[in-house]
Amino acid sequence: MRLIEPLGLMADAPAALPRAAGRAAFAFARLIENGNERVVPVADIPSDWRAELERLTRPHAPWAGLAMDRPAIMGPAIMGIVNVTPDSFSDGGAHADPARAIAAGMAMAAAGADIIDVGGESTRPGAAAVSAEQEQARILPVVRALAAAGHRVSVDTRNAATMAAALDAGAAIINDISALTHDPLALALVAARGVPVVLMHMRGEPATMQSHATYTNVAVEVVAELFARVERAVAGGIPRHRIAIDPGIGFAKTADHNLALLRRLSLLLNIGCPILAGLSRKSFIGKISGVAEPSLRFPGSIAAGLHAVSHGATLVRVHDVAETAQALRVWTALSQRNENGSHGPAL
Ligand code: HH2
């Protein structure tokens, strides 16, 4: 697979190309093919790389009804996390009771979440799987109540039966950490229902995934593996414009892999789909900051989220919606420029 890595990112750059997502343009590109790499000014990208360049720079269509092409003006979209689980690493049972989960989802929507992501199975490293029945008993009342209140709900599940039940209860988006590979019925179901889907990068299962955390070039390998998942989904009948991709931070990756991947996140734009970044409270933030308690990691999560957005992510999956919305609003205003190209007040 040929990849173009945008380099020399600038807010306003003469002689630079825009990326598909974000206001930043790039003046140089690293051309990657079969383990060989060379850096060239964008004007010197060979003409036979036009298809790859087109995929990297073509503005993304709206996804799940949310604008994905002008995030520096509209702001990136926020997905708020509601784990209806007793054992999630990040919010450890805070929303295990349906009434509390519903209240938390409503509060996130009021604080600026565009999507509420409801999950009933912890996927932290080493987590035990739950049955589809147990998963549905946890999430369906929550999905039903949030959807009935008019909120855009995604369901974080690997099980086709749970996907179907959640869509029947009003969910609008499927978020599958296994990229529709865990359940043999999942791909056909999502294709038949015609709903948007998040395909995340992972290797193996949550219980064993850390034993697969071996890469020689993590960013390039993740892009290639995720690209194969996207092609499989498209071949199975899911139109490309319904797919968002996710680097799967913390899934079959060490803290060093997560950092290396996030530094080169814009490589994922080669796949041609909007990028969702799930960084919130994750253990690499604890490792860098020395903060062991996940709920105290929101400052680091916001820093990581802003990095991801400036490297091409147009969706962020977070626990701390109000804090993230405030940070993104300020970041978005500061990255605005007037239509005549000069910097000016954005308010
Ligand atoms: N991370 C988690 C769960 N689902 N989905 C996507 N698309 N991207 C992610 O990064 C992602 C995800 C794990 O985080 P969390 O839901 O906070 O914890 P747990 O799995 O322990 O419930």
mmCIF file of C-alpha atoms and ligand atoms in Angstrom:
data_model
loop_
_atom_site.group_PDB
_atom_site.id
_atom_site.type_symbol
_atom_site.label_atom_id
_atom_site.label_comp_id
_atom_site.label_asym_id
_atom_site.label_seq_id
_atom_site.Cartn_x
_atom_site.Cartn_y
_atom_site.Cartn_z
ATOM 1 C CA MET A 1 0.000 0.000 0.000
ATOM 2 C CA ARG A 2 1.238 3.493 -0.850
ATOM 3 C CA LEU A 3 0.899 6.112 1.887
ATOM 4 C CA ILE A 4 1.396 9.866 1.872
ATOM 5 C CA GLU A 5 2.257 11.434 5.226
ATOM 6 C CA PRO A 6 1.478 15.162 5.390
ATOM 7 C CA LEU A 7 4.427 17.044 6.918
ATOM 8 C CA GLY A 8 5.077 20.680 7.770
ATOM 9 C CA LEU A 9 1.522 21.331 8.908
ATOM 10 C CA MET A 10 0.518 24.993 8.930
ATOM 11 C CA ALA A 11 -2.721 26.855 9.493
ATOM 12 C CA ASP A 12 -2.172 29.081 6.450
ATOM 13 C CA ALA A 13 0.449 28.001 4.028
ATOM 14 C CA PRO A 14 1.124 29.292 0.571
ATOM 15 C CA ALA A 15 2.142 26.482 -1.789
ATOM 16 C CA ALA A 16 0.614 23.922 0.535
ATOM 17 C CA LEU A 17 -2.159 21.365 0.080
ATOM 18 C CA PRO A 18 -5.193 21.073 2.338
ATOM 19 C CA ARG A 19 -5.821 17.744 4.051
ATOM 20 C CA ALA A 20 -9.219 16.103 3.962
ATOM 21 C CA ALA A 21 -9.865 17.138 7.542
ATOM 22 C CA GLY A 22 -8.887 20.204 9.513
ATOM 23 C CA ARG A 23 -7.692 23.622 8.406
ATOM 24 C CA ALA A 24 -4.034 22.656 8.480
ATOM 25 C CA ALA A 25 -2.325 22.389 5.139
ATOM 26 C CA PHE A 26 0.902 20.568 4.417
ATOM 27 C CA ALA A 27 3.901 21.789 2.495
ATOM 28 C CA PHE A 28 5.893 18.549 2.409
ATOM 29 C CA ALA A 29 4.943 14.923 2.110
ATOM 30 C CA ARG A 30 6.635 11.684 3.093
ATOM 31 C CA LEU A 31 5.969 9.119 0.379
ATOM 32 C CA ILE A 32 5.918 5.595 1.812
ATOM 33 C CA GLU A 33 5.938 2.467 -0.331
ATOM 34 C CA ASN A 34 7.164 -1.058 0.415
ATOM 35 C CA GLY A 35 9.248 0.063 3.374
ATOM 36 C CA ASN A 36 10.894 2.876 1.378
ATOM 37 C CA GLU A 37 10.348 6.484 2.352
ATOM 38 C CA ARG A 38 11.284 9.844 0.852
ATOM 39 C CA VAL A 39 10.282 13.395 1.714
ATOM 40 C CA VAL A 40 9.355 15.799 -1.102
ATOM 41 C CA PRO A 41 7.777 19.272 -1.355
ATOM 42 C CA VAL A 42 4.109 18.834 -2.270
ATOM 43 C CA ALA A 43 4.752 20.264 -5.732
ATOM 44 C CA ASP A 44 7.059 17.295 -6.405
ATOM 45 C CA ILE A 45 4.588 14.519 -5.526
ATOM 46 C CA PRO A 46 4.760 12.325 -8.673
ATOM 47 C CA SER A 47 1.687 12.361 -10.904
ATOM 48 C CA ASP A 48 1.213 8.597 -10.538
ATOM 49 C CA TRP A 49 0.472 9.200 -6.830
ATOM 50 C CA ARG A 50 -2.621 11.214 -7.812
ATOM 51 C CA ALA A 51 -5.131 8.614 -6.560
ATOM 52 C CA GLU A 52 -3.457 8.477 -3.135
ATOM 53 C CA LEU A 53 -3.267 12.281 -2.997
ATOM 54 C CA GLU A 54 -6.919 12.588 -3.938
ATOM 55 C CA ARG A 55 -7.905 10.196 -1.111
ATOM 56 C CA LEU A 56 -5.826 12.190 1.381
ATOM 57 C CA THR A 57 -7.118 15.635 0.416
ATOM 58 C CA ARG A 58 -10.749 15.100 -0.670
ATOM 59 C CA PRO A 59 -13.061 16.679 1.956
ATOM 60 C CA HIS A 60 -15.033 14.079 3.873
ATOM 61 C CA ALA A 61 -18.790 13.843 3.364
ATOM 62 C CA PRO A 62 -21.022 14.315 6.414
ATOM 63 C CA TRP A 63 -20.983 11.248 8.653
ATOM 64 C CA ALA A 64 -24.018 10.305 10.756
ATOM 65 C CA GLY A 65 -25.501 13.674 9.835
ATOM 66 C CA LEU A 66 -22.485 15.578 11.220
ATOM 67 C CA ALA A 67 -20.314 17.859 9.059
ATOM 68 C CA MET A 68 -16.837 16.365 8.688
ATOM 69 C CA ASP A 69 -15.279 18.676 6.130
ATOM 70 C CA ARG A 70 -14.768 21.970 7.931
ATOM 71 C CA PRO A 71 -13.988 21.102 11.530
ATOM 72 C CA ALA A 72 -11.925 24.256 12.008
ATOM 73 C CA ILE A 73 -15.131 26.230 11.560
ATOM 74 C CA MET A 74 -17.792 23.851 12.825
ATOM 75 C CA GLY A 75 -15.597 22.315 15.501
ATOM 76 C CA PRO A 76 -14.961 18.580 15.736
ATOM 77 C CA ALA A 77 -17.845 16.362 16.851
ATOM 78 C CA ILE A 78 -17.917 15.042 20.410
ATOM 79 C CA MET A 79 -18.977 11.509 21.327
ATOM 80 C CA GLY A 80 -19.795 11.235 25.047
ATOM 81 C CA ILE A 81 -19.167 7.877 26.746
ATOM 82 C CA VAL A 82 -21.778 6.129 28.877
ATOM 83 C CA ASN A 83 -20.521 2.740 30.061
ATOM 84 C CA VAL A 84 -23.434 0.810 31.607
ATOM 85 C CA THR A 85 -20.940 -1.551 33.224
ATOM 86 C CA PRO A 86 -19.719 -2.362 36.721
ATOM 87 C CA ASP A 87 -16.092 -2.781 35.620
ATOM 88 C CA SER A 88 -15.021 -0.149 33.070
ATOM 89 C CA PHE A 89 -11.489 1.067 33.675
ATOM 90 C CA SER A 90 -12.435 4.685 33.249
ATOM 91 C CA ASP A 91 -15.647 5.299 35.134
ATOM 92 C CA GLY A 92 -15.723 2.077 37.196
ATOM 93 C CA GLY A 93 -19.442 1.468 37.624
ATOM 94 C CA ALA A 94 -20.517 5.129 37.893
ATOM 95 C CA HIS A 95 -23.297 4.494 35.353
ATOM 96 C CA ALA A 96 -24.029 0.817 36.003
ATOM 97 C CA ASP A 97 -27.572 1.671 37.079
ATOM 98 C CA PRO A 98 -29.787 2.530 34.043
ATOM 99 C CA ALA A 99 -31.343 5.615 35.648
ATOM 100 C CA ARG A 100 -27.892 7.061 36.379
ATOM 101 C CA ALA A 101 -26.689 6.142 32.899
ATOM 102 C CA ILE A 102 -29.666 7.911 31.312
ATOM 103 C CA ALA A 103 -29.104 11.012 33.463
ATOM 104 C CA ALA A 104 -25.408 11.005 32.546
ATOM 105 C CA GLY A 105 -26.224 10.755 28.826
ATOM 106 C CA MET A 106 -28.742 13.604 29.038
ATOM 107 C CA ALA A 107 -26.200 15.765 30.869
ATOM 108 C CA MET A 108 -23.549 14.997 28.226
ATOM 109 C CA ALA A 109 -25.935 15.983 25.423
ATOM 110 C CA ALA A 110 -26.730 19.245 27.240
ATOM 111 C CA ALA A 111 -22.986 19.874 27.665
ATOM 112 C CA GLY A 112 -22.357 19.590 23.924
ATOM 113 C CA ALA A 113 -22.070 15.916 22.975
ATOM 114 C CA ASP A 114 -23.182 15.287 19.379
ATOM 115 C CA ILE A 115 -23.333 11.517 19.954
ATOM 116 C CA ILE A 116 -23.881 9.475 23.113
ATOM 117 C CA ASP A 117 -21.980 6.172 22.966
ATOM 118 C CA VAL A 118 -23.657 3.529 25.112
ATOM 119 C CA GLY A 119 -21.749 0.353 25.957
ATOM 120 C CA GLY A 120 -22.531 -2.671 28.126
ATOM 121 C CA GLU A 121 -19.237 -4.552 28.004
ATOM 122 C CA SER A 122 -15.904 -3.378 29.366
ATOM 123 C CA THR A 123 -13.142 -3.833 26.816
ATOM 124 C CA ARG A 124 -10.208 -2.828 28.980
ATOM 125 C CA PRO A 125 -7.147 -5.088 28.580
ATOM 126 C CA GLY A 126 -7.915 -8.485 30.092
ATOM 127 C CA ALA A 127 -11.653 -7.781 30.566
ATOM 128 C CA ALA A 128 -13.965 -10.807 30.540
ATOM 129 C CA ALA A 129 -16.636 -10.946 27.813
ATOM 130 C CA VAL A 130 -20.311 -10.626 28.832
ATOM 131 C CA SER A 131 -23.204 -12.517 27.197
ATOM 132 C CA ALA A 132 -25.274 -10.690 24.573
ATOM 133 C CA GLU A 133 -28.343 -11.056 26.830
ATOM 134 C CA GLN A 134 -26.594 -9.412 29.765
ATOM 135 C CA GLU A 135 -25.219 -6.690 27.505
ATOM 136 C CA GLN A 136 -28.688 -5.924 26.117
ATOM 137 C CA ALA A 137 -30.297 -5.905 29.558
ATOM 138 C CA ARG A 138 -27.767 -3.249 30.543
ATOM 139 C CA ILE A 139 -27.932 -0.953 27.542
ATOM 140 C CA LEU A 140 -31.398 -1.163 25.938
ATOM 141 C CA PRO A 141 -33.292 0.946 28.524
ATOM 142 C CA VAL A 142 -30.553 3.565 28.236
ATOM 143 C CA VAL A 143 -30.514 3.573 24.429
ATOM 144 C CA ARG A 144 -34.322 3.768 24.332
ATOM 145 C CA ALA A 145 -34.546 6.715 26.738
ATOM 146 C CA LEU A 146 -31.739 8.743 25.130
ATOM 147 C CA ALA A 147 -33.024 8.132 21.593
ATOM 148 C CA ALA A 148 -36.594 8.991 22.643
ATOM 149 C CA ALA A 149 -35.266 12.305 23.983
ATOM 150 C CA GLY A 150 -33.969 13.051 20.487
ATOM 151 C CA HIS A 151 -30.275 12.319 21.029
ATOM 152 C CA ARG A 152 -28.010 10.638 18.468
ATOM 153 C CA VAL A 153 -27.009 7.358 20.105
ATOM 154 C CA SER A 154 -24.238 5.002 19.101
ATOM 155 C CA VAL A 155 -23.925 1.535 20.549
ATOM 156 C CA ASP A 156 -20.499 0.215 21.525
ATOM 157 C CA THR A 157 -20.802 -3.519 20.883
ATOM 158 C CA ARG A 158 -19.210 -6.439 19.028
ATOM 159 C CA ASN A 159 -22.396 -8.554 18.983
ATOM 160 C CA ALA A 160 -24.788 -8.538 16.004
ATOM 161 C CA ALA A 161 -27.839 -9.378 18.162
ATOM 162 C CA THR A 162 -27.079 -6.408 20.411
ATOM 163 C CA MET A 163 -26.554 -4.178 17.376
ATOM 164 C CA ALA A 164 -29.971 -5.173 15.997
ATOM 165 C CA ALA A 165 -31.741 -4.715 19.330
ATOM 166 C CA ALA A 166 -30.080 -1.337 19.925
ATOM 167 C CA LEU A 167 -31.007 -0.104 16.432
ATOM 168 C CA ASP A 168 -34.597 -1.217 17.092
ATOM 169 C CA ALA A 169 -34.466 0.762 20.345
ATOM 170 C CA GLY A 170 -33.464 3.917 18.456
ATOM 171 C CA ALA A 171 -29.652 3.834 18.175
ATOM 172 C CA ALA A 172 -28.350 5.465 14.994
ATOM 173 C CA ILE A 173 -24.682 4.391 14.858
ATOM 174 C CA ILE A 174 -22.742 1.168 15.440
ATOM 175 C CA ASN A 175 -19.359 1.452 17.180
ATOM 176 C CA ASP A 176 -17.512 -1.877 16.964
ATOM 177 C CA ILE A 177 -14.036 -2.179 18.459
ATOM 178 C CA SER A 178 -13.551 -5.378 16.411
ATOM 179 C CA ALA A 179 -14.367 -3.569 13.132
ATOM 180 C CA LEU A 180 -17.222 -6.034 12.446
ATOM 181 C CA THR A 181 -14.963 -9.099 12.689
ATOM 182 C CA HIS A 182 -15.954 -10.531 16.100
ATOM 183 C CA ASP A 183 -19.473 -11.624 15.159
ATOM 184 C CA PRO A 184 -19.859 -13.275 11.721
ATOM 185 C CA LEU A 185 -23.353 -11.736 11.369
ATOM 186 C CA ALA A 186 -22.337 -8.155 12.192
ATOM 187 C CA LEU A 187 -21.159 -6.955 8.773
ATOM 188 C CA ALA A 188 -24.292 -8.108 6.930
ATOM 189 C CA LEU A 189 -26.490 -6.609 9.628
ATOM 190 C CA VAL A 190 -24.861 -3.168 9.433
ATOM 191 C CA ALA A 191 -24.969 -3.279 5.624
ATOM 192 C CA ALA A 192 -28.678 -4.226 5.632
ATOM 193 C CA ARG A 193 -29.639 -1.570 8.176
ATOM 194 C CA GLY A 194 -27.803 1.173 6.266
ATOM 195 C CA VAL A 195 -26.402 2.853 9.397
ATOM 196 C CA PRO A 196 -23.071 4.618 9.955
ATOM 197 C CA VAL A 197 -20.369 2.559 11.634
ATOM 198 C CA VAL A 198 -17.065 3.098 13.449
ATOM 199 C CA LEU A 199 -14.392 0.544 12.533
ATOM 200 C CA MET A 200 -11.604 0.453 15.117
ATOM 201 C CA HIS A 201 -8.145 -1.070 14.869
ATOM 202 C CA MET A 202 -7.400 -3.940 17.227
ATOM 203 C CA ARG A 203 -5.643 -7.276 17.076
ATOM 204 C CA GLY A 204 -7.103 -10.357 18.771
ATOM 205 C CA GLU A 205 -9.676 -10.068 21.570
ATOM 206 C CA PRO A 206 -9.664 -7.697 24.569
ATOM 207 C CA ALA A 207 -8.691 -10.595 26.855
ATOM 208 C CA THR A 208 -5.543 -11.365 24.870
ATOM 209 C CA MET A 209 -4.889 -8.301 22.732
ATOM 210 C CA GLN A 210 -1.782 -7.080 24.559
ATOM 211 C CA SER A 211 0.055 -10.260 23.481
ATOM 212 C CA HIS A 212 -0.327 -9.004 19.876
ATOM 213 C CA ALA A 213 1.325 -5.642 20.567
ATOM 214 C CA THR A 214 4.327 -6.190 18.307
ATOM 215 C CA TYR A 215 4.981 -3.802 15.436
ATOM 216 C CA THR A 216 8.032 -2.681 13.512
ATOM 217 C CA ASN A 217 6.300 0.481 12.242
ATOM 218 C CA VAL A 218 3.121 0.874 14.234
ATOM 219 C CA ALA A 219 1.493 3.748 12.312
ATOM 220 C CA VAL A 220 2.064 2.193 8.883
ATOM 221 C CA GLU A 221 0.894 -1.245 10.042
ATOM 222 C CA VAL A 222 -2.228 0.140 11.732
ATOM 223 C CA VAL A 223 -3.169 2.043 8.574
ATOM 224 C CA ALA A 224 -2.685 -1.048 6.404
ATOM 225 C CA GLU A 225 -4.686 -3.289 8.760
ATOM 226 C CA LEU A 226 -7.488 -0.758 9.177
ATOM 227 C CA PHE A 227 -7.589 -0.161 5.428
ATOM 228 C CA ALA A 228 -8.148 -3.913 4.965
ATOM 229 C CA ARG A 229 -11.063 -3.757 7.458
ATOM 230 C CA VAL A 230 -12.593 -0.858 5.512
ATOM 231 C CA GLU A 231 -12.212 -2.688 2.185
ATOM 232 C CA ARG A 232 -13.817 -5.805 3.695
ATOM 233 C CA ALA A 233 -16.766 -3.724 4.958
ATOM 234 C CA VAL A 234 -17.179 -1.994 1.577
ATOM 235 C CA ALA A 235 -17.060 -5.371 -0.209
ATOM 236 C CA GLY A 236 -19.747 -6.563 2.224
ATOM 237 C CA GLY A 237 -22.113 -3.774 1.197
ATOM 238 C CA ILE A 238 -21.357 -0.852 3.534
ATOM 239 C CA PRO A 239 -20.791 2.330 1.511
ATOM 240 C CA ARG A 240 -17.456 3.995 2.293
ATOM 241 C CA HIS A 241 -19.132 7.271 3.273
ATOM 242 C CA ARG A 242 -20.892 5.511 6.162
ATOM 243 C CA ILE A 243 -17.570 4.414 7.694
ATOM 244 C CA ALA A 244 -15.512 6.279 10.296
ATOM 245 C CA ILE A 245 -12.155 4.852 11.374
ATOM 246 C CA ASP A 246 -10.455 4.741 14.759
ATOM 247 C CA PRO A 247 -6.783 3.997 15.558
ATOM 248 C CA GLY A 248 -7.797 1.928 18.617
ATOM 249 C CA ILE A 249 -5.602 3.628 21.190
ATOM 250 C CA GLY A 250 -4.783 1.127 23.945
ATOM 251 C CA PHE A 251 -6.020 -1.867 21.946
ATOM 252 C CA ALA A 252 -3.146 -4.288 21.212
ATOM 253 C CA LYS A 253 -0.718 -1.395 21.709
ATOM 254 C CA THR A 254 1.787 -0.432 24.381
ATOM 255 C CA ALA A 255 2.037 3.146 25.681
ATOM 256 C CA ASP A 256 4.958 3.722 23.277
ATOM 257 C CA HIS A 257 2.911 2.369 20.359
ATOM 258 C CA ASN A 258 0.028 4.696 21.292
ATOM 259 C CA LEU A 259 2.356 7.708 21.296
ATOM 260 C CA ALA A 260 4.039 6.781 18.025
ATOM 261 C CA LEU A 261 0.653 6.219 16.384
ATOM 262 C CA LEU A 262 -0.838 9.478 17.660
ATOM 263 C CA ARG A 263 2.197 11.470 16.496
ATOM 264 C CA ARG A 264 1.513 10.197 12.964
ATOM 265 C CA LEU A 265 -2.295 10.137 13.182
ATOM 266 C CA SER A 266 -2.716 12.036 9.914
ATOM 267 C CA LEU A 267 -1.417 8.932 8.086
ATOM 268 C CA LEU A 268 -4.877 7.449 8.723
ATOM 269 C CA LEU A 269 -6.345 10.073 6.367
ATOM 270 C CA ASN A 270 -4.932 7.906 3.549
ATOM 271 C CA ILE A 271 -7.880 5.575 4.149
ATOM 272 C CA GLY A 272 -10.270 8.326 3.056
ATOM 273 C CA CYS A 273 -12.692 8.136 6.007
ATOM 274 C CA PRO A 274 -13.250 10.505 8.963
ATOM 275 C CA ILE A 275 -11.138 9.712 12.023
ATOM 276 C CA LEU A 276 -12.568 9.137 15.506
ATOM 277 C CA ALA A 277 -10.020 9.330 18.336
ATOM 278 C CA GLY A 278 -10.748 7.559 21.638
ATOM 279 C CA LEU A 279 -8.093 8.804 24.052
ATOM 280 C CA SER A 280 -10.071 9.806 27.090
ATOM 281 C CA ARG A 281 -8.534 8.802 30.458
ATOM 282 C CA LYS A 282 -6.526 6.019 28.793
ATOM 283 C CA SER A 283 -3.576 4.448 30.517
ATOM 284 C CA PHE A 284 -0.917 6.045 28.282
ATOM 285 C CA ILE A 285 -2.051 9.401 29.746
ATOM 286 C CA GLY A 286 -1.594 7.958 33.227
ATOM 287 C CA LYS A 287 1.839 6.678 32.270
ATOM 288 C CA ILE A 288 3.005 10.036 30.920
ATOM 289 C CA SER A 289 1.488 12.129 33.714
ATOM 290 C CA GLY A 290 1.899 9.783 36.655
ATOM 291 C CA VAL A 291 -1.821 10.126 37.457
ATOM 292 C CA ALA A 292 -3.055 6.664 38.439
ATOM 293 C CA GLU A 293 -6.732 7.525 38.939
ATOM 294 C CA PRO A 294 -8.476 7.540 35.510
ATOM 295 C CA SER A 295 -11.145 10.094 36.485
ATOM 296 C CA LEU A 296 -8.380 12.644 37.235
ATOM 297 C CA ARG A 297 -6.865 12.342 33.763
ATOM 298 C CA PHE A 298 -9.126 14.815 31.960
ATOM 299 C CA PRO A 299 -6.485 17.573 31.529
ATOM 300 C CA GLY A 300 -4.187 15.081 29.785
ATOM 301 C CA SER A 301 -7.134 13.743 27.815
ATOM 302 C CA ILE A 302 -7.951 17.222 26.535
ATOM 303 C CA ALA A 303 -4.324 17.820 25.526
ATOM 304 C CA ALA A 304 -4.307 14.514 23.654
ATOM 305 C CA GLY A 305 -7.675 15.308 22.051
ATOM 306 C CA LEU A 306 -6.464 18.677 20.739
ATOM 307 C CA HIS A 307 -3.396 16.963 19.304
ATOM 308 C CA ALA A 308 -5.612 14.400 17.568
ATOM 309 C CA VAL A 309 -7.887 17.084 16.137
ATOM 310 C CA SER A 310 -4.960 19.093 14.811
ATOM 311 C CA HIS A 311 -3.699 15.884 13.156
ATOM 312 C CA GLY A 312 -6.941 15.168 11.325
ATOM 313 C CA ALA A 313 -9.455 13.652 13.770
ATOM 314 C CA THR A 314 -12.957 15.056 13.329
ATOM 315 C CA LEU A 315 -14.602 13.053 16.118
ATOM 316 C CA VAL A 316 -13.421 12.613 19.695
ATOM 317 C CA ARG A 317 -14.796 10.004 22.133
ATOM 318 C CA VAL A 318 -14.633 11.406 25.675
ATOM 319 C CA HIS A 319 -15.909 11.024 29.238
ATOM 320 C CA ASP A 320 -15.588 14.717 30.184
ATOM 321 C CA VAL A 321 -17.869 16.350 27.653
ATOM 322 C CA ALA A 322 -18.251 19.856 29.118
ATOM 323 C CA GLU A 323 -14.490 20.283 29.592
ATOM 324 C CA THR A 324 -13.731 18.917 26.116
ATOM 325 C CA ALA A 325 -16.406 21.107 24.488
ATOM 326 C CA GLN A 326 -14.912 24.211 26.108
ATOM 327 C CA ALA A 327 -11.376 23.311 25.001
ATOM 328 C CA LEU A 328 -12.483 22.527 21.453
ATOM 329 C CA ARG A 329 -14.480 25.742 21.158
ATOM 330 C CA VAL A 330 -11.451 27.833 22.096
ATOM 331 C CA TRP A 331 -9.143 25.786 19.858
ATOM 332 C CA THR A 332 -11.607 26.107 16.975
ATOM 333 C CA ALA A 333 -11.921 29.888 17.373
ATOM 334 C CA LEU A 334 -8.139 30.242 17.435
ATOM 335 C CA SER A 335 -7.672 28.141 14.309
ATOM 336 C CA GLN A 336 -10.173 30.243 12.332
ATOM 337 C CA ARG A 337 -9.058 32.708 9.755
ATOM 338 C CA ASN A 338 -10.981 35.203 7.707
ATOM 339 C CA GLU A 339 -12.045 34.171 4.226
ATOM 340 C CA ASN A 340 -9.554 36.659 2.726
ATOM 341 C CA GLY A 341 -6.805 34.601 4.334
ATOM 342 C CA SER A 342 -5.810 37.037 7.053
ATOM 343 C CA HIS A 343 -6.064 36.152 10.711
ATOM 344 C CA GLY A 344 -8.698 38.020 12.600
ATOM 345 C CA PRO A 345 -11.134 37.827 15.454
ATOM 346 C CA ALA A 346 -13.335 34.759 15.164
ATOM 347 C CA LEU A 347 -16.118 35.933 17.416
HETATM 348 N N1 HH2 B 1 -12.271 2.641 23.757
HETATM 349 C C1 HH2 B 1 -12.981 1.945 24.665
HETATM 350 C C2 HH2 B 1 -14.228 1.413 24.321
HETATM 351 N N2 HH2 B 1 -14.756 1.604 23.091
HETATM 352 N N3 HH2 B 1 -14.617 2.559 20.936
HETATM 353 C C3 HH2 B 1 -13.929 3.269 20.017
HETATM 354 N N4 HH2 B 1 -14.441 3.487 18.794
HETATM 355 N N5 HH2 B 1 -12.703 3.808 20.300
HETATM 356 C C4 HH2 B 1 -12.116 3.624 21.516
HETATM 357 O O1 HH2 B 1 -10.969 4.115 21.717
HETATM 358 C C5 HH2 B 1 -12.802 2.868 22.501
HETATM 359 C C6 HH2 B 1 -14.079 2.337 22.168
HETATM 360 C C7 HH2 B 1 -12.414 1.739 26.024
HETATM 361 O O2 HH2 B 1 -12.692 2.830 26.858
HETATM 362 P P1 HH2 B 1 -13.912 2.919 27.863
HETATM 363 O O3 HH2 B 1 -15.225 2.746 27.172
HETATM 364 O O4 HH2 B 1 -13.774 4.184 28.616
HETATM 365 O O5 HH2 B 1 -13.665 1.748 28.911
HETATM 366 P P2 HH2 B 1 -14.170 0.243 29.027
HETATM 367 O O6 HH2 B 1 -13.887 -0.480 27.760
HETATM 368 O O7 HH2 B 1 -13.385 -0.316 30.192
HETATM 369 O O8 HH2 B 1 -15.648 0.282 29.285
#
